[in-house]
Short mmCIF file of C-alpha atoms in Angstrom, two decimals:
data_model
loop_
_atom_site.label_atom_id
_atom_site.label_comp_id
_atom_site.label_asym_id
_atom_site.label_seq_id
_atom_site.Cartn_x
_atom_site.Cartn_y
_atom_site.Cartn_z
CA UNK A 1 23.32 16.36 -8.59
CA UNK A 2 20.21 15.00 -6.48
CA UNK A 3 19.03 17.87 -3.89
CA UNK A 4 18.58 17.10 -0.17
CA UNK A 5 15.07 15.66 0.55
CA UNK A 6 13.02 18.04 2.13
CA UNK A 7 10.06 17.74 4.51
CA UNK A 8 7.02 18.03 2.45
CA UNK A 9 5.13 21.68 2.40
CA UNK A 10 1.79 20.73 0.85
CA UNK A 11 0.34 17.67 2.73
CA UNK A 12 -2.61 17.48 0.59
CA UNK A 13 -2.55 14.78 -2.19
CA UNK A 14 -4.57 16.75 -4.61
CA UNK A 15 -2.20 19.70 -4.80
CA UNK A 16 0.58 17.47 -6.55
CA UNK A 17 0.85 18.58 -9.84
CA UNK A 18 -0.57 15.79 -12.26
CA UNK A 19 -0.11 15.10 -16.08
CA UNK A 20 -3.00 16.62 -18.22
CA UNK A 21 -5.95 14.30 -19.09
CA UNK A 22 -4.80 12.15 -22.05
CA UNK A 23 -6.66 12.22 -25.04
CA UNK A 24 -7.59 8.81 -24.92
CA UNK A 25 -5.96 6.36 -22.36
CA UNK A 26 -3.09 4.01 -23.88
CA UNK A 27 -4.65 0.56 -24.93
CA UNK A 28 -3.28 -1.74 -22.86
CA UNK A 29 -1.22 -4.60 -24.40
CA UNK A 30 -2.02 -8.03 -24.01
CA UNK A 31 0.33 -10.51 -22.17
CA UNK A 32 0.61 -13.86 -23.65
CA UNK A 33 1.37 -16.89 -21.20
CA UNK A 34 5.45 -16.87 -20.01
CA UNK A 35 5.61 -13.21 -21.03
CA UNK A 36 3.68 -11.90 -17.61
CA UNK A 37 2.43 -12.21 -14.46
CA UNK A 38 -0.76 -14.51 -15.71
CA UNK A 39 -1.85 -16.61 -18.74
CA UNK A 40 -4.65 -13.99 -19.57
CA UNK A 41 -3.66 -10.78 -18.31
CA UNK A 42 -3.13 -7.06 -19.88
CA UNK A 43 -0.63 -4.61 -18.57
CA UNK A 44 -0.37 -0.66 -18.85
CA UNK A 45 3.04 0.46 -17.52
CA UNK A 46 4.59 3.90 -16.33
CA UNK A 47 1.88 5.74 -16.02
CA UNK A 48 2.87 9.25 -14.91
CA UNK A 49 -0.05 9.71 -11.61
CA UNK A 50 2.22 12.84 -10.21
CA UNK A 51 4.77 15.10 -10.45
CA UNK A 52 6.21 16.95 -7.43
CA UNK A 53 7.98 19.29 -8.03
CA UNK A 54 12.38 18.91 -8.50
CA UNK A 55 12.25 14.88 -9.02
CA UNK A 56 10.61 12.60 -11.15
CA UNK A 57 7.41 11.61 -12.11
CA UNK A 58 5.36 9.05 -10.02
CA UNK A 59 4.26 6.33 -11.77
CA UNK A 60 2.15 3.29 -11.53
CA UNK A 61 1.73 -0.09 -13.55
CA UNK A 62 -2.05 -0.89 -14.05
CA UNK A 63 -2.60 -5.50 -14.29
CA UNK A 64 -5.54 -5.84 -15.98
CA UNK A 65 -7.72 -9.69 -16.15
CA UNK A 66 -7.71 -9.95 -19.88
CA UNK A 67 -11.67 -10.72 -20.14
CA UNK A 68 -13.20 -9.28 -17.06
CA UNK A 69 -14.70 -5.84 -17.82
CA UNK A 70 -14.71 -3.62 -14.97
CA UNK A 71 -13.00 -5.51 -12.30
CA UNK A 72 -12.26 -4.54 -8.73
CA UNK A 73 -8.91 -3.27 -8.45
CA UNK A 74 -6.41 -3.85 -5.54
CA UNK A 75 -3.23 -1.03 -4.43
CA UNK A 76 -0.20 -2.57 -4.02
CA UNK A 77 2.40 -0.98 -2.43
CA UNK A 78 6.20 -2.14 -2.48
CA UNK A 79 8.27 -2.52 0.54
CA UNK A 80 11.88 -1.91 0.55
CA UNK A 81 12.39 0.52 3.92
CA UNK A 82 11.22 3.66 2.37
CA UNK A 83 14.71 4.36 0.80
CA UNK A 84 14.66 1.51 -1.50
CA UNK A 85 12.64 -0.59 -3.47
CA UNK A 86 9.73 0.42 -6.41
CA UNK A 87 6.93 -0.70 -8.48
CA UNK A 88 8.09 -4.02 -10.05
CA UNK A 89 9.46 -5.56 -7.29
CA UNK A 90 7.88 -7.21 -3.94
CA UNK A 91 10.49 -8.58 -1.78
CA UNK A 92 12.15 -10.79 -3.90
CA UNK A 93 9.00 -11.40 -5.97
CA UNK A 94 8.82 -9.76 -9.11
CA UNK A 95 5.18 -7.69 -8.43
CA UNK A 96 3.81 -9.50 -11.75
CA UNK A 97 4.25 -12.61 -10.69
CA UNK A 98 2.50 -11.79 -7.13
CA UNK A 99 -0.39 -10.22 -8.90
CA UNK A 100 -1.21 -13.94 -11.23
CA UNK A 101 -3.50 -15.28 -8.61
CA UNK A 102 -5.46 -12.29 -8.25
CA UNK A 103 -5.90 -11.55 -11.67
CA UNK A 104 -7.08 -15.53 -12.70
CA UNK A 105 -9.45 -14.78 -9.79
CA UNK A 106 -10.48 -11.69 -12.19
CA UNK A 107 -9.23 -8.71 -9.45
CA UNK A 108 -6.77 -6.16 -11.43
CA UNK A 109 -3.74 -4.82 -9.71
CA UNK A 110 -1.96 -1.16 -9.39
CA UNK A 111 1.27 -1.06 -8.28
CA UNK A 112 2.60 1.90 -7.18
CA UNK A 113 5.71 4.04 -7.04
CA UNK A 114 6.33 6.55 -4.19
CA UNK A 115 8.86 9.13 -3.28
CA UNK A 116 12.13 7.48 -1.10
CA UNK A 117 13.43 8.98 1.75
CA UNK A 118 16.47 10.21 -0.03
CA UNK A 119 13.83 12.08 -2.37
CA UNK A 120 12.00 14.15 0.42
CA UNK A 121 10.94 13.25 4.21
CA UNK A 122 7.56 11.94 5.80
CA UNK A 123 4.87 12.76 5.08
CA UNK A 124 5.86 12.77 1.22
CA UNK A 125 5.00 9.00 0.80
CA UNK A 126 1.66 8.88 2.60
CA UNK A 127 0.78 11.71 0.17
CA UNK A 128 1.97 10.17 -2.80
CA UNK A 129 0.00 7.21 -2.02
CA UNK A 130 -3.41 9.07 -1.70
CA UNK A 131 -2.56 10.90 -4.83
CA UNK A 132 -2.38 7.68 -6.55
CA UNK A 133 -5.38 6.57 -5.11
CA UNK A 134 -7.18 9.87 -6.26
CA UNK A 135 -5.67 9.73 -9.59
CA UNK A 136 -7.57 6.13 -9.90
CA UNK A 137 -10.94 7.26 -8.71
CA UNK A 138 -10.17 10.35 -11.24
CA UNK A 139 -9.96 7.97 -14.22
CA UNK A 140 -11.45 5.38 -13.08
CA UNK A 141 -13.55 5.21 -16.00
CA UNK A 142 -10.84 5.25 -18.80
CA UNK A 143 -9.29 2.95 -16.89
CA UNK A 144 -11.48 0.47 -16.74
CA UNK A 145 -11.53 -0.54 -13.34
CA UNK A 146 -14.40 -0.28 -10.39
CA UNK A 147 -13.23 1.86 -7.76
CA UNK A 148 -15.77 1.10 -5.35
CA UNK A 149 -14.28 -1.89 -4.92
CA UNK A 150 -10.95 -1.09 -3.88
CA UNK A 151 -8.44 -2.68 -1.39
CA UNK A 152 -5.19 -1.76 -0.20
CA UNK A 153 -2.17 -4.24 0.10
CA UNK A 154 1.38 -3.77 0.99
CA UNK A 155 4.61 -5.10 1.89
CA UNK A 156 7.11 -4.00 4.82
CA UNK A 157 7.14 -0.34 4.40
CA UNK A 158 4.53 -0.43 1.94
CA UNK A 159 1.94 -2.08 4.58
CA UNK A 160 2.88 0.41 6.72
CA UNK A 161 1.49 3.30 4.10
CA UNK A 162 -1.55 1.09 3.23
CA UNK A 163 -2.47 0.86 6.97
CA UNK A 164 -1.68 4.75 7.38
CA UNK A 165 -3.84 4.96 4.44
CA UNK A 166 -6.97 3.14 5.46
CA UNK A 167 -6.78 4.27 9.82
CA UNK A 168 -7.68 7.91 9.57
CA UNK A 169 -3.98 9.98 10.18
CA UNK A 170 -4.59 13.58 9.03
CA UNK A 171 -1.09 13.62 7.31
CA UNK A 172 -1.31 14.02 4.01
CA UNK A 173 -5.32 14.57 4.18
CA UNK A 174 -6.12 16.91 6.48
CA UNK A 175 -9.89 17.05 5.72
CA UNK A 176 -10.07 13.03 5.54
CA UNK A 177 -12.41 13.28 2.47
CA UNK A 178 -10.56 10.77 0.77
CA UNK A 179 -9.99 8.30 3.29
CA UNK A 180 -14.04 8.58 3.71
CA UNK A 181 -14.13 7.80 -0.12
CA UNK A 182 -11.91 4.55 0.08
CA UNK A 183 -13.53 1.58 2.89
CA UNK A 184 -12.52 -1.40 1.32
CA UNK A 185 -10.10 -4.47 2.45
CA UNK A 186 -6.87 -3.71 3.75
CA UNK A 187 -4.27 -6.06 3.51
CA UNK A 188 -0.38 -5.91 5.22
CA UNK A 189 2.62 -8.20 5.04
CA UNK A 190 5.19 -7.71 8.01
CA UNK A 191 4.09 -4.21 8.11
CA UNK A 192 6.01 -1.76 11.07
CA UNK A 193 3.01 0.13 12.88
CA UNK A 194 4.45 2.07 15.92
CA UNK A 195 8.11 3.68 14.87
CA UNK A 196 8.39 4.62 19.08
CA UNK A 197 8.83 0.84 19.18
CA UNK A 198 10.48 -0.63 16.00
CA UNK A 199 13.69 -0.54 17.19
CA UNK A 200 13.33 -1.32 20.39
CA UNK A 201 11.64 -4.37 19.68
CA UNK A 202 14.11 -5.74 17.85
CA UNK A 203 16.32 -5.30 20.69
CA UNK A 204 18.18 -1.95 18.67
CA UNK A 205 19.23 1.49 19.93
CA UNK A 206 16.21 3.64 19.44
CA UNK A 207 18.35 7.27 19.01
CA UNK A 208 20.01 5.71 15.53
CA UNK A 209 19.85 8.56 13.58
CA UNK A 210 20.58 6.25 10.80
CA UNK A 211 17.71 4.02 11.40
CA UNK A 212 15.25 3.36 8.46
CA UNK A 213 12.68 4.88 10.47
CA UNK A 214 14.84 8.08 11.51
CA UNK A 215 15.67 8.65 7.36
CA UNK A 216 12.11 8.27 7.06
CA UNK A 217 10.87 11.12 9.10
CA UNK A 218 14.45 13.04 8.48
CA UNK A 219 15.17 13.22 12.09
CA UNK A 220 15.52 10.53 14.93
CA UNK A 221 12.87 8.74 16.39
CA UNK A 222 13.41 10.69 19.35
CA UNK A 223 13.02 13.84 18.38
CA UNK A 224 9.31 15.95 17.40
CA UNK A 225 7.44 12.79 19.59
CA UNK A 226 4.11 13.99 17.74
CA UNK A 227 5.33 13.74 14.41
CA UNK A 228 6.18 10.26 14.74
CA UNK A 229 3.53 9.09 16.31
CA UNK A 230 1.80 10.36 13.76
CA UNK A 231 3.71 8.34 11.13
CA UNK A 232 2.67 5.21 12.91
CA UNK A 233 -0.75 3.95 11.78
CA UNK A 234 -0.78 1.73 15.36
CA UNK A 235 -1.23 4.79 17.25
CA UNK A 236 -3.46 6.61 14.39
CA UNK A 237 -6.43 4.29 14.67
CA UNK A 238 -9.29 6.17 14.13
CA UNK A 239 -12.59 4.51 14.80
CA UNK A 240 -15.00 6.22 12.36
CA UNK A 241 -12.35 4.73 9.74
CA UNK A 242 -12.50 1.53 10.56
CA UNK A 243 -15.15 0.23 12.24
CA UNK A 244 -16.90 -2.98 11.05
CA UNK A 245 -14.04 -2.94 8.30
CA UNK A 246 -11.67 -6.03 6.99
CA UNK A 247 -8.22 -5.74 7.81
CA UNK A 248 -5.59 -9.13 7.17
CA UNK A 249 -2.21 -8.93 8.72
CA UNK A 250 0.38 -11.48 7.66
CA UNK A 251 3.89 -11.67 9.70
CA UNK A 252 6.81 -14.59 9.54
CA UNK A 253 6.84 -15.47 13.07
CA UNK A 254 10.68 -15.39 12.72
CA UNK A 255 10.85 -12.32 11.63
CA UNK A 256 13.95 -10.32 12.93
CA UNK A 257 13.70 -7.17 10.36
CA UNK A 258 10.36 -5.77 11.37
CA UNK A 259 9.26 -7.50 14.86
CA UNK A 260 5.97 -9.55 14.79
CA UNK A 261 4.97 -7.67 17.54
CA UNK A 262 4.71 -4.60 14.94
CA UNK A 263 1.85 -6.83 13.71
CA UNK A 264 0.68 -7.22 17.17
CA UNK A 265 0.52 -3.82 18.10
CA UNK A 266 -1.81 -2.89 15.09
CA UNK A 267 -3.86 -6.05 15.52
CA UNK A 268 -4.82 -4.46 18.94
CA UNK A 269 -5.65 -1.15 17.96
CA UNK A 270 -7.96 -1.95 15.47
CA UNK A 271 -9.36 -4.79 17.35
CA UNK A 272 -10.27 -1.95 20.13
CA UNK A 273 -11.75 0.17 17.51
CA UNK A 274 -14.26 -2.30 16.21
CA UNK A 275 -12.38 -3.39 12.61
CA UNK A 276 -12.65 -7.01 11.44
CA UNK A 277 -9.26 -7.87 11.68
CA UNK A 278 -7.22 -10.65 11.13
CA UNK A 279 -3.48 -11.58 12.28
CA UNK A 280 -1.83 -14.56 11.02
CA UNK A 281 1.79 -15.18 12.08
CA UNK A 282 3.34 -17.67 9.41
CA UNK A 283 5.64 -20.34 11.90
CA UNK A 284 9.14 -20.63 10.50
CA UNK A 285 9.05 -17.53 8.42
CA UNK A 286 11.33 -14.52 8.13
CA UNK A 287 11.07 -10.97 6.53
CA UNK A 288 9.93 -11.52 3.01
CA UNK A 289 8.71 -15.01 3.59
CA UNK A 290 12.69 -16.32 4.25
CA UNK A 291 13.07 -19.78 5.32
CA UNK A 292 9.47 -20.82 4.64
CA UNK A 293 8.59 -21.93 0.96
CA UNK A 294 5.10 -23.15 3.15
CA UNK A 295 4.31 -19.88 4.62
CA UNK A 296 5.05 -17.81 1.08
CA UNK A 297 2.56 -20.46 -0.38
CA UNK A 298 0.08 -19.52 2.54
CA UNK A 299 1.19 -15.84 2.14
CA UNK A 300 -0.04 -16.22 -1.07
CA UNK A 301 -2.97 -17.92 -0.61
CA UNK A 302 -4.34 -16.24 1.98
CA UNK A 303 -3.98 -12.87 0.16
CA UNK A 304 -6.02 -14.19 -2.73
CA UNK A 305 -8.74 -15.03 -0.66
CA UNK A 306 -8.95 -12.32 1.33
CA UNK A 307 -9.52 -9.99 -1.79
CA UNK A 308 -11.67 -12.51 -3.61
CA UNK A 309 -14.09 -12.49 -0.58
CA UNK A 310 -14.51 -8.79 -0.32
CA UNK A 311 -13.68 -7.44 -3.36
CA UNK A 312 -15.67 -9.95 -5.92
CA UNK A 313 -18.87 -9.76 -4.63
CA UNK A 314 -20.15 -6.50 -3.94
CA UNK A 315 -23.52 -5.71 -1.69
CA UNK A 316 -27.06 -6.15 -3.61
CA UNK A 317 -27.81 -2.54 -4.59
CA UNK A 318 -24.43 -1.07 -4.38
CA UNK A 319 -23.49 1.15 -7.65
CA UNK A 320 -20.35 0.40 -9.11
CA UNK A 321 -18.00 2.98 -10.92
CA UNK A 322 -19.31 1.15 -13.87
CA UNK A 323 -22.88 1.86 -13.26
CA UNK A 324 -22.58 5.54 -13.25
#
């Protein structure tokens, strides 16, 4: 019988219990071409990065370019409302097949599991994603992979923890000593920002205690006003954070699941606080890149370029986890 999710009592990512320090890492296995996400890729799956206490272990799948040694590495988180959805899916995109064009380019991939809302309330997620991101920069080394250059990407309720990630909320780092270790590229696809305003842009009762939102937090939107703004990375901008840093935000015009003006919203605050930042609504698109095989293409595209910009070529000077 599954137990009642719970609000979360230890906001800190790095109290989450983790799996002792393998002996050596698992060799990742090749791919060959129609078996995987690219022609020339290697993959390292379920890899236990926490273990809260009463549910399962959180795991991640690690895309690896086959002949790049050392690569930048990109987050991904999946969408799916926080109550549904994990690792190996994006949308309707297995994640594998998303990652191909960023692994030709030579960028690996994580993609990350995170408690559900029917597994314990907010902040539980944001935590679990800054535990994974720890867990990286932890093995960084065994791994394989350059954590200096690290971006965060995600889609629908998985942008929303990237952005919440990368803005400066205290939740779920109340010191913000990670979020000072991790200033790369930050990427969202029809991400909601401000929960005060997702339903009623969409033109839906905001006191739904049934809402995707109101599961989320384990109470409606209505109720503990501070809380939710402070699940809502629009109204958690934090200068210091983000300042003079790239953020791309993708949204189907024609969205009517998450409302482009979600997209707006956050395009605004991080304008005002001085990030680079990008917003691109795709004409003729839906949630999940419906109705549009041109904007997925774009979608696509645009995410490739937008890590392969930042991420490939760091700073003269800068060390690299693989220069230590």
């Amino acid at each position: 019988m599954t137990s009642a999710p719970t609000d979360t009592q230890h906001h800190d990512p790095r109290s989450l219990p983790r799996p002792p320090h393998p002996s050596a890492w698992p060799v990742p296995a090749p791919v060959l071409r129609g078996e995987g996400p690219s022609s020339r890729c290697r993959v390292v799956s379920g890899v236990v990065y926490a273990t809260p206490p009463g549910i399962r272990g959180l795991e991640l799948d690690l895309y690896l370019p086959a002949d790049d040694v050392c690569p930048p590495v990109v987050v991904f988180l999946h969408g799916g409302g926080w109550r549904a959805g994990d690792r190996r899916w994006a949308g309707d995109v297995q994640a594998g097949d998303l990652f191909a064009a960023l692994l030709d380019a030579g960028i690996a991939v994580v993609s990350v599991d995170y408690r559900l809302s029917s597994e314990a309330h907010w902040p539980a997620p944001l935590v679990d994603v800054l535990a994974a991101i720890t867990y990286l920069q932890s093995r960084a080394e065994d791994l394989g992979v350059d954590v200096t250059r690290l971006g965060l990407w995600g889609e629908s309720a998985g942008g929303h923890l990237a952005l919440l990630a990368a803005v400066g909320a205290s939740a779920g780092d109340p010191d913000q000593q990670l979020r000072r270790a991790v200033t790369g590229p930050v990427l969202s696809w029809y991400a909601p920002t401000d929960l005060t305003t997702c339903a009623g842009d969409l033109g839906h009762p905001v006191t739904d205690a049934d809402s995707r939102e109101s599961q989320l937090l384990g109470h409606p939107v209505t109720e503990r006003v501070e809380r939710v703004r402070e699940a809502s990375p629009a109204l958690q901008v934090s200068a210091p954070f983000v300042e003079g840093r790239p953020f791309l935000l993708l949204h189907g015009a024609d969205d009517s699941f998450v409302a482009p003006r979600q997209s707006q919203r956050m395009r605004d605050a991080l304008h005002s606080a001085g990030a680079q930042v990008d917003l691109r609504l795709l004409h003729g698109a839906g949630h999940v890149w419906t109705g549009s095989d041109t904007a997925r293409q774009e979608a696509f595209e645009a995410t490739t370029t937008f890590f392969s910009r930042w991420l490939l070529h760091p700073a003269d000077g800068d060390t690299t986890t693989c220069d230590r």
